[in-house]
Short mmCIF file of C-alpha atoms and ligand atoms in Angstrom, two decimals:
data_model
loop_
_atom_site.label_atom_id
_atom_site.label_comp_id
_atom_site.label_asym_id
_atom_site.label_seq_id
_atom_site.Cartn_x
_atom_site.Cartn_y
_atom_site.Cartn_z
CA MET H 219 84.94 137.66 79.96
CA GLN H 220 81.53 137.83 81.72
CA THR H 221 80.76 134.88 84.04
CA ALA H 222 77.92 133.51 81.85
CA GLU H 223 80.11 133.56 78.76
CA LYS H 224 83.01 132.08 80.72
CA THR H 225 80.75 129.22 81.90
CA ILE H 226 79.66 128.44 78.37
CA ALA H 227 83.24 128.60 77.17
CA THR H 228 84.67 126.31 79.91
CA VAL H 229 81.78 123.86 79.70
CA ASP H 230 81.91 123.70 75.92
CA VAL H 231 85.67 123.28 75.70
CA LEU H 232 85.76 120.42 78.18
CA ARG H 233 82.62 118.80 76.77
CA GLN H 234 84.10 118.86 73.32
CA LYS H 235 87.38 117.35 74.56
CA ILE H 236 85.54 114.57 76.40
CA GLU H 237 83.25 113.76 73.46
CA SER H 238 86.16 113.67 71.02
CA LYS H 239 88.20 111.65 73.54
CA THR H 240 91.01 114.15 73.32
CA ALA H 241 90.58 115.01 77.03
CA ARG H 242 93.77 114.04 78.88
CA VAL H 243 92.69 111.76 81.70
CA GLY H 244 94.52 111.52 85.04
CA ILE H 245 94.01 108.85 87.70
CA VAL H 246 95.52 109.54 91.13
CA GLY H 247 96.16 106.32 93.10
CA LEU H 248 96.84 103.22 90.99
CA GLY H 249 95.58 100.45 93.26
CA TYR H 250 92.69 97.98 93.08
CA VAL H 251 90.36 100.83 92.07
CA GLY H 252 92.52 103.28 90.12
CA LEU H 253 94.38 100.88 87.82
CA PRO H 254 91.27 99.12 86.38
CA LEU H 255 89.71 102.56 85.84
CA ALA H 256 92.82 103.83 84.06
CA VAL H 257 92.81 100.77 81.78
CA GLU H 258 89.09 101.23 81.06
CA PHE H 259 89.55 104.85 79.92
CA ALA H 260 92.69 104.02 77.92
CA ASP H 261 90.81 101.19 76.19
CA ALA H 262 87.96 103.62 75.46
CA GLY H 263 90.41 105.72 73.43
CA PHE H 264 91.66 108.32 75.92
CA THR H 265 95.28 109.05 76.77
CA VAL H 266 95.63 108.29 80.46
CA THR H 267 98.28 109.33 82.98
CA GLY H 268 98.34 107.53 86.30
CA ILE H 269 99.86 109.27 89.32
CA ASP H 270 100.98 107.27 92.35
CA VAL H 271 103.34 108.00 95.23
CA GLN H 272 104.88 104.51 95.10
CA GLU H 273 107.77 104.57 92.69
CA SER H 274 107.95 100.76 92.49
CA LYS H 275 104.36 100.57 91.23
CA VAL H 276 104.96 103.37 88.73
CA ASN H 277 108.12 101.73 87.38
CA GLY H 278 106.41 98.35 87.18
CA LEU H 279 103.48 99.78 85.23
CA ASN H 280 105.69 101.68 82.81
CA GLY H 281 107.53 98.39 82.28
CA GLY H 282 104.21 96.68 81.45
CA GLU H 283 103.79 94.91 84.80
CA SER H 284 100.43 94.96 86.59
CA HIS H 285 100.32 94.66 90.39
CA VAL H 286 96.51 94.23 90.43
CA GLN H 287 95.19 90.70 89.97
CA ASP H 288 92.14 91.74 87.89
CA VAL H 289 94.31 93.71 85.42
CA PRO H 290 96.47 91.46 83.18
CA SER H 291 100.04 92.68 82.63
CA ALA H 292 99.50 92.12 78.88
CA ASP H 293 96.84 94.89 78.92
CA VAL H 294 99.16 97.31 80.70
CA ALA H 295 102.07 96.46 78.36
CA ARG H 296 99.86 96.96 75.28
CA LEU H 297 98.53 100.33 76.49
CA VAL H 298 102.02 101.54 77.43
CA ALA H 299 103.33 100.49 73.98
CA GLU H 300 100.41 102.29 72.27
CA LYS H 301 101.22 105.38 74.41
CA ARG H 302 97.66 105.29 75.79
CA PHE H 303 98.85 104.88 79.37
CA ARG H 304 101.83 105.94 81.42
CA ALA H 305 102.45 106.28 85.14
CA THR H 306 104.35 108.89 87.10
CA THR H 307 105.05 110.07 90.64
CA ASP H 308 105.20 113.67 89.47
CA PHE H 309 102.05 115.71 90.16
CA SER H 310 103.17 118.53 87.88
CA VAL H 311 101.51 116.56 85.02
CA VAL H 312 98.24 117.91 86.44
CA ARG H 313 99.02 121.07 84.42
CA GLU H 314 98.42 119.07 81.24
CA LEU H 315 95.37 117.09 82.40
CA ASP H 316 91.68 117.78 81.73
CA THR H 317 90.17 115.27 84.16
CA ILE H 318 91.36 113.71 87.44
CA ASN H 319 89.86 110.77 89.32
CA ILE H 320 91.13 110.44 92.89
CA CYS H 321 91.35 106.79 94.03
CA VAL H 322 93.63 106.96 97.08
CA PRO H 323 93.17 104.90 100.28
CA THR H 324 90.83 105.95 103.08
CA PRO H 325 91.69 103.76 106.06
CA LEU H 326 90.49 104.13 109.64
CA ARG H 327 92.75 105.19 112.46
CA LYS H 328 93.10 102.81 115.43
CA THR H 329 90.41 104.91 117.14
CA LYS H 330 88.04 104.12 114.20
CA ASP H 331 88.17 107.77 113.07
CA PRO H 332 88.57 108.35 109.31
CA ASP H 333 92.14 108.87 108.13
CA MET H 334 91.80 111.58 105.50
CA SER H 335 95.55 112.13 105.14
CA PHE H 336 95.84 110.41 101.71
CA ILE H 337 92.99 112.48 100.24
CA VAL H 338 94.35 115.68 101.79
CA SER H 339 97.82 115.10 100.45
CA ALA H 340 96.57 114.20 96.92
CA VAL H 341 94.27 117.25 96.86
CA GLU H 342 97.06 119.58 98.04
CA GLU H 343 99.30 118.32 95.23
CA ILE H 344 96.51 118.75 92.66
CA ALA H 345 95.88 122.28 93.98
CA ARG H 346 99.53 123.21 93.29
CA TYR H 347 99.03 122.63 89.57
CA PHE H 348 95.29 123.38 89.34
CA HIS H 349 94.02 125.21 86.28
CA PRO H 350 90.63 126.28 84.88
CA GLY H 351 88.63 123.70 82.92
CA LEU H 352 89.59 120.75 85.14
CA LEU H 353 87.08 118.02 86.07
CA VAL H 354 87.95 116.45 89.44
CA ILE H 355 86.11 113.32 90.63
CA LEU H 356 86.72 111.88 94.09
CA GLU H 357 86.20 108.10 94.15
CA SER H 358 87.68 107.09 97.52
CA THR H 359 85.05 105.90 99.96
CA THR H 360 84.48 108.55 102.60
CA TYR H 361 81.97 110.24 104.93
CA PRO H 362 79.15 112.38 103.51
CA GLY H 363 80.35 115.95 103.17
CA THR H 364 83.98 115.25 102.26
CA THR H 365 83.79 116.66 98.72
CA ASP H 366 81.95 119.82 99.83
CA GLU H 367 83.92 120.40 103.03
CA LEU H 368 87.43 119.31 102.08
CA LEU H 369 87.94 119.47 98.31
CA LEU H 370 85.70 122.36 97.32
CA PRO H 371 87.22 124.99 99.67
CA THR H 372 90.74 123.99 98.60
CA PHE H 373 89.97 124.72 94.95
CA GLU H 374 87.74 127.74 95.65
CA LYS H 375 90.59 129.31 97.65
CA LEU H 376 92.55 129.42 94.40
CA GLY H 377 89.91 131.81 93.07
CA PHE H 378 87.98 129.32 90.90
CA LYS H 379 84.20 128.72 90.85
CA PRO H 380 82.67 125.23 90.61
CA GLY H 381 80.48 124.68 87.56
CA VAL H 382 82.05 127.78 86.02
CA ASP H 383 85.85 127.45 86.10
CA PHE H 384 86.08 123.81 87.10
CA PHE H 385 83.91 120.77 87.76
CA LEU H 386 83.89 118.76 90.99
CA CYS H 387 82.05 115.48 91.66
CA PHE H 388 81.96 112.46 93.91
CA SER H 389 81.47 109.02 92.39
CA PRO H 390 81.63 105.96 94.63
CA GLU H 391 83.74 103.05 93.46
CA ARG H 392 82.00 99.67 93.34
CA VAL H 393 84.84 97.43 92.18
CA ASP H 394 84.47 93.82 93.33
CA PRO H 395 87.91 92.21 92.95
CA GLY H 396 87.75 88.70 91.51
CA ASN H 397 84.18 89.11 90.20
CA PRO H 398 84.13 87.44 86.76
CA VAL H 399 80.85 89.10 85.67
CA TYR H 400 80.84 92.65 87.02
CA GLN H 401 83.90 94.74 86.30
CA THR H 402 84.46 98.47 86.01
CA HIS H 403 82.85 98.86 82.56
CA ASN H 404 79.54 97.08 83.31
CA THR H 405 78.96 98.12 86.92
CA PRO H 406 76.59 101.13 87.02
CA LYS H 407 78.40 104.26 88.22
CA VAL H 408 76.67 106.73 90.54
CA ILE H 409 77.80 110.36 90.30
CA GLY H 410 76.86 113.60 92.05
CA GLY H 411 78.43 117.02 91.46
CA VAL H 412 78.69 120.13 93.62
CA THR H 413 76.57 121.93 90.97
CA PRO H 414 74.24 120.55 88.24
CA ALA H 415 76.84 121.51 85.61
CA CYS H 416 79.43 119.44 87.51
CA THR H 417 77.10 116.41 87.60
CA GLU H 418 76.45 116.75 83.87
CA MET H 419 80.17 116.91 83.11
CA GLY H 420 80.95 113.92 85.33
CA LYS H 421 78.14 111.93 83.71
CA LEU H 422 79.39 112.78 80.23
CA PHE H 423 82.91 111.72 81.19
CA PHE H 424 81.98 108.32 82.62
CA SER H 425 79.54 107.53 79.83
CA GLN H 426 82.47 107.49 77.36
CA ALA H 427 83.89 104.35 78.99
CA LEU H 428 81.21 102.80 81.23
CA GLU H 429 77.89 101.23 80.25
CA THR H 430 75.57 102.88 82.79
CA VAL H 431 75.91 106.16 84.67
CA VAL H 432 73.45 107.08 87.43
CA PRO H 433 73.40 110.82 88.23
CA VAL H 434 72.19 111.90 91.69
CA ALA H 435 71.34 115.33 93.14
CA ASN H 436 74.69 116.20 94.73
CA THR H 437 77.96 114.91 96.17
CA ARG H 438 76.48 114.12 99.61
CA VAL H 439 73.88 111.79 98.09
CA ALA H 440 76.60 110.05 96.07
CA GLU H 441 78.82 109.70 99.17
CA MET H 442 75.91 108.30 101.19
CA VAL H 443 74.99 105.77 98.45
CA LYS H 444 78.31 103.97 98.95
CA LEU H 445 77.91 103.95 102.73
CA LEU H 446 74.38 102.57 102.46
CA GLU H 447 75.57 99.78 100.14
CA ASN H 448 78.39 98.72 102.43
CA THR H 449 76.50 99.24 105.68
CA PHE H 450 73.69 97.07 104.25
CA ARG H 451 76.16 94.26 103.65
CA MET H 452 77.93 94.67 106.98
CA ILE H 453 74.68 94.57 108.98
CA ASN H 454 73.23 91.63 107.06
CA ILE H 455 76.46 89.68 107.46
CA GLY H 456 76.25 90.56 111.17
CA LEU H 457 72.75 89.08 111.25
CA ALA H 458 73.96 85.92 109.46
CA ASN H 459 76.81 85.65 111.98
CA GLU H 460 74.42 86.05 114.91
CA MET H 461 72.20 83.38 113.32
CA ALA H 462 75.27 81.13 113.20
CA LEU H 463 75.89 81.67 116.92
CA MET H 464 72.24 80.94 117.74
CA CYS H 465 72.11 77.86 115.50
CA ASP H 466 75.36 76.61 117.04
CA GLY H 467 73.81 76.85 120.50
CA MET H 468 70.75 74.91 119.30
CA GLY H 469 72.53 72.28 117.20
CA ILE H 470 71.02 73.54 113.92
CA ASN H 471 72.96 73.73 110.61
CA VAL H 472 72.85 77.46 109.80
CA TRP H 473 73.88 76.88 106.17
CA GLU H 474 70.90 74.63 105.55
CA VAL H 475 68.63 77.22 107.17
CA ILE H 476 69.92 80.02 104.91
CA ASP H 477 69.79 77.91 101.74
CA ALA H 478 66.20 76.85 102.47
CA ALA H 479 65.17 80.44 103.29
CA ALA H 480 66.72 81.56 100.01
CA THR H 481 64.19 79.48 98.08
CA LYS H 482 61.63 82.18 98.96
CA PRO H 483 61.27 84.02 95.66
CA PHE H 484 60.58 87.43 97.21
CA GLY H 485 61.49 89.45 100.30
CA PHE H 486 64.64 87.51 101.24
CA MET H 487 68.25 87.87 100.19
CA PRO H 488 70.82 85.37 101.50
CA PHE H 489 73.87 86.53 103.44
CA TYR H 490 76.30 84.03 104.92
CA PRO H 491 78.20 83.76 108.18
CA GLY H 492 81.97 83.43 108.23
CA PRO H 493 85.13 83.86 110.28
CA GLY H 494 84.77 87.67 110.39
CA LEU H 495 84.77 90.59 108.00
CA GLY H 496 87.69 91.39 105.72
CA GLY H 497 88.77 93.69 102.95
CA HIS H 498 89.04 97.41 102.77
CA CYS H 499 85.32 98.19 102.47
CA ILE H 500 82.83 96.25 104.58
CA PRO H 501 84.70 96.30 107.94
CA ILE H 502 85.66 99.97 107.54
CA ASP H 503 83.22 102.10 105.57
CA PRO H 504 80.25 101.92 107.98
CA PHE H 505 82.47 103.51 110.64
CA TYR H 506 82.91 106.54 108.37
CA LEU H 507 79.17 106.95 108.61
CA SER H 508 78.93 106.40 112.37
CA TRP H 509 81.83 108.85 112.95
CA LYS H 510 80.10 111.56 110.90
CA THR H 511 76.61 110.97 112.20
CA LYS H 512 77.78 111.14 115.86
CA GLN H 513 78.71 114.76 115.15
CA SER H 514 74.99 115.41 114.61
CA GLY H 515 74.12 113.59 117.85
CA ILE H 516 72.76 110.48 116.08
CA GLU H 517 74.07 107.10 117.23
CA ALA H 518 74.52 104.50 114.47
CA ARG H 519 73.31 101.64 116.64
CA PHE H 520 72.91 98.98 113.94
CA ILE H 521 76.48 99.64 112.79
CA ASP H 522 77.89 99.40 116.32
CA LEU H 523 76.02 96.16 117.04
CA ALA H 524 76.96 94.48 113.75
CA GLY H 525 80.56 95.67 114.26
CA TYR H 526 80.60 94.01 117.67
CA ILE H 527 79.14 90.71 116.41
CA ASN H 528 81.35 90.56 113.32
CA GLY H 529 84.44 91.54 115.32
CA ASN H 530 83.87 88.61 117.68
CA MET H 531 83.70 85.97 114.94
CA PRO H 532 87.45 85.16 114.95
CA HIS H 533 87.15 84.47 118.70
CA PHE H 534 84.16 82.22 118.07
CA VAL H 535 86.11 80.36 115.36
CA VAL H 536 89.06 79.80 117.71
CA ASP H 537 86.67 78.62 120.44
CA LYS H 538 85.21 76.14 117.94
CA VAL H 539 88.71 74.90 117.03
CA GLN H 540 89.49 74.46 120.71
CA GLY H 541 86.18 72.66 121.31
CA ALA H 542 86.73 70.35 118.32
CA LEU H 543 90.27 69.50 119.48
CA ASN H 544 89.07 68.90 123.05
CA ASN H 545 86.42 66.50 121.74
CA HIS H 546 89.30 64.55 120.20
CA GLY H 547 91.12 64.50 123.53
CA LYS H 548 93.62 67.25 122.60
CA PRO H 549 94.26 70.62 124.22
CA VAL H 550 94.74 73.54 121.85
CA LYS H 551 98.08 74.27 123.52
CA GLY H 552 100.74 72.36 121.63
CA SER H 553 98.33 71.24 118.88
CA HIS H 554 99.12 71.88 115.23
CA VAL H 555 96.39 73.91 113.51
CA HIS H 556 96.59 74.43 109.75
CA VAL H 557 94.75 77.43 108.30
CA ALA H 558 93.38 76.86 104.77
CA GLY H 559 93.12 80.24 103.04
CA VAL H 560 94.24 83.56 104.50
CA ALA H 561 93.09 86.13 101.88
CA TYR H 562 90.00 88.02 102.99
CA LYS H 563 87.84 86.39 100.34
CA ARG H 564 87.79 83.64 97.74
CA ASN H 565 90.19 83.65 94.76
CA ILE H 566 91.95 86.94 95.51
CA ASP H 567 95.30 87.91 97.04
CA ASP H 568 94.12 90.82 99.20
CA MET H 569 95.00 90.41 102.88
CA ARG H 570 93.64 93.73 104.12
CA GLU H 571 91.68 93.25 107.37
CA SER H 572 91.54 89.50 106.71
CA PRO H 573 90.00 87.62 109.66
CA ALA H 574 92.66 84.94 109.11
CA LEU H 575 95.16 87.30 110.75
CA ASP H 576 93.09 87.46 113.95
CA VAL H 577 92.46 83.72 113.92
CA ILE H 578 96.19 82.95 113.56
CA LEU H 579 97.17 85.35 116.34
CA LEU H 580 94.46 84.04 118.67
CA LEU H 581 95.51 80.44 118.02
CA LYS H 582 99.14 81.36 118.70
CA LYS H 583 98.10 83.08 121.91
CA ARG H 584 96.44 79.87 123.05
CA GLY H 585 99.66 77.97 122.39
CA ALA H 586 98.87 76.28 119.07
CA GLU H 587 101.48 75.73 116.37
CA VAL H 588 100.05 77.36 113.22
CA THR H 589 100.78 76.78 109.52
CA TYR H 590 98.80 77.92 106.49
CA SER H 591 98.10 77.33 102.79
CA ASP H 592 97.03 79.96 100.30
CA PRO H 593 97.80 79.80 96.57
CA TYR H 594 97.39 83.60 96.37
CA VAL H 595 99.48 84.54 99.43
CA PRO H 596 102.94 82.93 99.32
CA THR H 597 104.23 84.53 102.52
CA LEU H 598 102.68 86.14 105.56
CA LYS H 599 104.17 88.47 108.16
CA LEU H 600 102.22 89.49 111.24
CA ASP H 601 103.22 90.63 114.71
CA GLY H 602 106.82 89.47 114.25
CA ILE H 603 105.75 86.05 112.90
CA SER H 604 106.86 85.03 109.41
CA LEU H 605 105.02 82.18 107.71
CA ARG H 606 105.27 80.59 104.28
CA SER H 607 102.36 78.94 102.46
CA GLN H 608 102.50 75.12 102.61
CA PRO H 609 101.00 72.53 100.23
CA LEU H 610 97.47 71.94 101.54
CA ALA H 611 97.04 68.16 101.56
CA GLU H 612 100.54 67.52 102.97
CA SER H 613 100.21 70.04 105.82
CA ALA H 614 96.62 69.02 106.52
CA GLY H 615 97.83 65.45 107.01
CA LYS H 616 100.35 66.57 109.64
CA ALA H 617 97.96 68.92 111.48
CA ASP H 618 95.66 68.07 114.39
CA CYS H 619 93.00 70.33 112.93
CA VAL H 620 92.49 72.28 109.69
CA VAL H 621 90.44 75.43 109.80
CA ILE H 622 89.05 76.66 106.47
CA ILE H 623 89.05 80.45 106.54
CA THR H 624 88.98 81.22 102.79
CA ASP H 625 87.19 78.91 100.36
CA HIS H 626 89.47 79.32 97.33
CA THR H 627 88.20 77.41 94.29
CA ASP H 628 91.73 76.05 93.67
CA PHE H 629 91.80 74.01 96.88
CA ASP H 630 91.41 70.25 96.48
CA TYR H 631 88.65 69.70 99.05
CA GLN H 632 88.45 65.94 98.43
CA GLY H 633 92.20 65.70 99.02
CA LEU H 634 91.81 67.80 102.15
CA LEU H 635 89.10 65.50 103.49
CA ASP H 636 91.20 62.43 102.73
CA SER H 637 94.30 63.72 104.52
CA ALA H 638 92.94 65.80 107.44
CA LYS H 639 92.13 64.41 110.86
CA LEU H 640 89.68 67.16 111.77
CA ILE H 641 88.29 70.12 109.79
CA LEU H 642 86.56 73.25 111.04
CA ASP H 643 84.77 74.71 108.03
CA THR H 644 83.87 78.40 108.47
CA ARG H 645 82.69 78.87 104.83
CA ASN H 646 80.61 75.77 104.07
CA ALA H 647 83.32 74.84 101.58
CA MET H 648 82.81 71.15 102.46
CA LYS H 649 79.07 71.35 101.74
CA LYS H 650 79.02 68.33 99.46
CA PHE H 651 80.84 66.08 101.91
CA SER H 652 79.44 64.28 104.89
CA SER H 653 82.04 63.13 107.41
CA GLU H 654 82.53 63.02 111.15
CA LYS H 655 85.83 64.82 110.55
CA ILE H 656 83.97 67.98 109.52
CA VAL H 657 82.76 70.52 112.07
CA ARG H 658 80.77 73.35 110.51
CA LEU H 659 80.38 76.92 111.74
N1 NAD L 120 89.56 97.62 96.75
C1 NAD L 120 88.25 97.61 96.68
O1 NAD L 120 87.65 96.55 96.49
C2 NAD L 120 87.44 98.89 96.79
C3 NAD L 120 86.09 98.87 96.42
C4 NAD L 120 85.35 100.02 96.49
C5 NAD L 120 85.92 101.19 96.97
N2 NAD L 120 87.24 101.22 97.34
C6 NAD L 120 87.79 102.48 97.81
O2 NAD L 120 88.64 103.03 96.82
C7 NAD L 120 89.75 103.74 97.44
C8 NAD L 120 91.06 103.14 96.93
O3 NAD L 120 91.11 101.79 97.32
P1 NAD L 120 92.11 100.74 96.68
O4 NAD L 120 91.64 99.40 97.10
O5 NAD L 120 92.32 101.02 95.24
O6 NAD L 120 93.46 101.14 97.48
P2 NAD L 120 94.96 100.67 97.13
O7 NAD L 120 95.72 100.75 98.39
O8 NAD L 120 94.93 99.38 96.35
O9 NAD L 120 95.46 101.79 96.12
C9 NAD L 120 95.62 103.11 96.47
C10 NAD L 120 96.83 103.67 95.73
O10 NAD L 120 96.94 105.06 96.05
C11 NAD L 120 98.31 105.36 96.17
N3 NAD L 120 98.43 106.60 96.95
C12 NAD L 120 98.38 106.78 98.28
N4 NAD L 120 98.47 108.10 98.58
C13 NAD L 120 98.59 108.75 97.40
C14 NAD L 120 98.73 110.11 97.04
N5 NAD L 120 98.72 111.07 97.97
N6 NAD L 120 98.85 110.41 95.75
C15 NAD L 120 98.85 109.46 94.79
N7 NAD L 120 98.71 108.15 95.07
C16 NAD L 120 98.57 107.80 96.35
C17 NAD L 120 98.92 104.15 96.83
O11 NAD L 120 100.29 104.08 96.60
C18 NAD L 120 98.15 103.02 96.12
O12 NAD L 120 98.82 102.58 94.97
C19 NAD L 120 89.54 103.59 98.95
O13 NAD L 120 88.86 104.69 99.42
C20 NAD L 120 88.65 102.35 99.04
O14 NAD L 120 87.85 102.40 100.19
C21 NAD L 120 88.01 100.09 97.25
#
């Protein structure tokens, strides 16, 4: 077949399958991002196959058990029973798939260089069973150029042409775990393809299940969009944290300052200080950008500075605990400090990069006895220490100081105030209370 005819044929076949929802959808990586996406497409009427390397997750899902807080097990069980969703560890199913979304982890190495090994390994497996007519969409957060430089050559080497034999896009994931308003289906989805035909196909695919799709010129723009979004947050949180340090030095309540500034109806957006950055995105993604941009001789100075300020917040928190204890005539060494909340943010169970881990280790290093409460995190293991979540009010009553790291809605803050001797509040969780027991960040 001539190339032009082949293009029309491949495009038309896949378009028709997507529009009729007979396209067989594959999601590689069934974590916080991949599983909600799989459920969304299954609910939209597609038959979805999830591929993950962790057998325990795959078995759990096939048995109707969800391991992701935002995805109810009942939804997984229903979709498995309706044969709309199944999970597997076997990549050979790629042979039968029409679309593949890659949602595997992209951590940083200790040196703050991107660790591409999960993407590389998923792409190599997909390449083994690659076939014409496949739409592949990378969703993992990564540096600009990944789709063009890493995925495209792998598939081209097999003798296939993008936009002709297959379709390749990047679409950044914007999931916000625990957000009751914005979930996968109503969060606008940005997409850029390696050719205009790829972008069109990706847009068509997402618009079957998601409310708003935002096409951009190419994969690099789409990759950069995600890094701008997360760098914007990281730097503004860095500014809020620096404000907190300055206000602390001047005896000003930073929370009151931010709330009053936020009454300005234009040109201001509030960001809040805290015990340090957490989660997989904000502390990590900007370093993907600074790593890549250094290769072009451009220093990402805002990112480095905000990284430095944010990275020092756990130390500042521990200094504040020490100062508060000293003001009560107690040294930190030998004192009992109870940490309220260890997840990286409110109402979720995700511990990745949580600043609570640094705070606990720093307190231990200074000789404090540390306990914690978190309704979402029953046990905690770090650096050879094993801890078990304790009831908040009871432990707070026994502790010399309670430090609030995560402001879970489930905590009984009145009960905490009644039982605690001293509270360091790093989240303004005790905003409505006025008491000499409370020391605010
Ligand atoms: N969690 C978030 O809030 C969030 C938000 C936006 C973007 N992201 C990005 O999305 C990507 C995925 O993040 P996540 O939070 O879902 O991670 P996760 O760790 O929750 O899930 C990733 C899954 O991929 C699986 N996996 C690893 N290697 C694999 C391979 N080679 N083949 C198949 N499966 C494999 C893991 O077993 C795991 O189940 C990351 O790049 C992350 O930066 C995450």
